XYZ file of C-alpha atoms in Angstrom:
140
model
C 0.000 0.000 0.000
C 1.306 3.467 -0.874
C 2.050 6.012 1.838
C -0.874 8.208 2.833
C -0.143 11.833 1.937
C -2.223 14.728 0.599
C 0.070 16.375 -1.967
C 3.462 17.701 -3.020
C 4.982 21.128 -3.651
C 8.431 22.166 -4.849
C 10.793 25.051 -5.051
C 11.637 24.650 -8.737
C 14.770 26.541 -9.673
C 15.367 27.372 -13.308
C 18.998 28.340 -13.223
C 19.194 30.468 -10.072
C 15.575 31.732 -10.153
C 12.449 30.249 -8.606
C 9.517 29.354 -10.842
C 6.409 30.757 -9.141
C 2.754 31.192 -10.004
C 0.257 33.796 -8.827
C -2.673 31.661 -7.698
C -6.167 32.407 -8.936
C -8.065 35.017 -6.925
C -10.989 32.741 -6.067
C -12.066 32.787 -2.403
C -13.030 29.089 -2.400
C -9.482 27.798 -3.061
C -6.702 27.549 -0.486
C -4.433 30.603 -0.467
C -6.055 32.678 -3.235
C -4.066 35.436 -4.950
C -0.667 34.524 -3.465
C 2.624 33.662 -5.147
C 2.991 29.917 -4.873
C 5.394 27.127 -5.777
C 4.416 24.414 -8.273
C 2.564 21.389 -6.993
C -0.777 20.253 -5.712
C -2.920 17.381 -4.579
C -2.282 13.691 -4.942
C -4.365 11.665 -7.381
C -5.068 7.975 -6.819
C -2.121 6.019 -5.449
C 0.623 8.294 -6.815
C 3.954 8.369 -5.042
C 5.121 11.822 -3.858
C 7.483 12.381 -6.812
C 4.766 11.250 -9.266
C 2.343 13.788 -7.784
C 4.895 16.558 -8.141
C 5.914 15.609 -11.685
C 2.273 15.496 -12.829
C 1.469 18.845 -11.205
C 4.533 20.587 -12.683
C 3.557 19.261 -16.099
C -0.101 20.312 -15.722
C 0.771 23.776 -14.417
C 3.801 24.607 -16.583
C 4.163 21.940 -19.280
C 7.598 21.054 -17.896
C 8.841 17.510 -17.439
C 11.018 16.951 -14.395
C 13.094 13.878 -13.686
C 13.981 12.342 -10.339
C 17.613 13.174 -11.107
C 16.669 16.879 -10.986
C 15.327 16.518 -7.433
C 17.962 17.951 -5.091
C 16.071 17.487 -1.820
C 12.806 16.139 -0.441
C 11.059 16.403 2.905
C 8.050 14.580 4.330
C 6.198 17.019 6.574
C 2.878 17.899 8.177
C 0.672 19.808 5.732
C 0.258 23.501 6.545
C -2.843 23.737 4.343
C -4.609 20.586 5.569
C -3.798 20.009 9.266
C -3.614 16.366 10.268
C -2.300 15.324 6.853
C 1.158 14.681 5.425
C 2.594 16.437 2.382
C 5.945 16.421 0.616
C 8.226 19.317 -0.230
C 10.904 19.087 -2.918
C 13.679 21.258 -4.289
C 14.181 20.770 -8.026
C 16.881 22.215 -10.277
C 16.241 22.742 -13.987
C 18.814 24.260 -16.331
C 18.775 27.973 -17.125
C 16.726 28.536 -20.258
C 14.111 25.889 -19.395
C 11.544 28.675 -19.119
C 11.379 28.706 -22.932
C 9.614 25.310 -22.665
C 6.879 26.578 -20.333
C 3.313 26.125 -21.511
C 1.266 27.766 -18.770
C -1.765 25.680 -17.764
C -5.254 26.776 -16.830
C -4.560 27.337 -13.131
C -3.186 30.607 -11.838
C -3.121 34.178 -13.111
C 0.472 34.270 -14.354
C 3.946 32.929 -13.695
C 7.343 34.506 -13.101
C 10.933 33.639 -12.393
C 12.004 35.343 -9.152
C 15.109 35.284 -7.054
C 14.561 33.603 -3.721
C 15.074 36.982 -2.044
C 12.465 38.682 -4.247
C 9.954 35.893 -3.595
C 10.226 36.194 0.184
C 10.220 39.997 0.033
C 6.972 40.015 -1.966
C 3.943 40.835 0.208
C 1.936 38.071 -1.507
C 4.397 35.194 -0.955
C 3.163 32.025 0.751
C 4.759 32.293 4.245
C 5.237 28.574 5.125
C 7.866 28.228 2.408
C 10.401 30.332 4.344
C 10.905 27.624 7.000
C 11.107 24.902 4.354
C 13.723 26.773 2.350
C 15.664 27.454 5.559
C 15.662 23.694 6.257
C 16.930 23.004 2.744
C 19.685 25.602 3.044
C 20.709 24.128 6.410
C 20.835 20.638 4.877
C 23.063 21.965 2.081
C 25.415 23.602 4.573
C 25.654 20.541 6.820
C-alpha cells in the first residue's frame, strides 16, 4: 500500500531563479491570490514524486526527472492540518523557461530570485521555514 499523503509542492529553480505562479483570486481555493510554488494534490495512489511531476507538467508543461530533485522532505501539511505532504527542491537548467506552456490554473507565472519571492507581500509564508531547512541541509 502506498504512503498516505495529501500532496506535493516544490521550489523549482530554473537556473538560479524560482519558478512561481500567482494563484487564482478565487475565495473558495486555499491561499487565493498569493505567489505559490508548483505542486498540488495527490491523485489515486501516486507516489510523492509522481504527484509533483504530474502537477509541474499540468501547471507549466515542464517535465522533471527524479535526477533533478535535489532534496525532499516529508512534513505535516500547513494547508490541511492532520495530513502529510511532501516538499521538494528541483533544479532545472537555465533557459528551461522557454519550454513553459502555462496551464489553466493561476493568473500568471514569473521567475524570481529567492530573495524577491520572500520579500513580496503576496508570498506564501510557510515556504520560508522549508527553504531554511533546505539551506541548512546543504550547509551541513
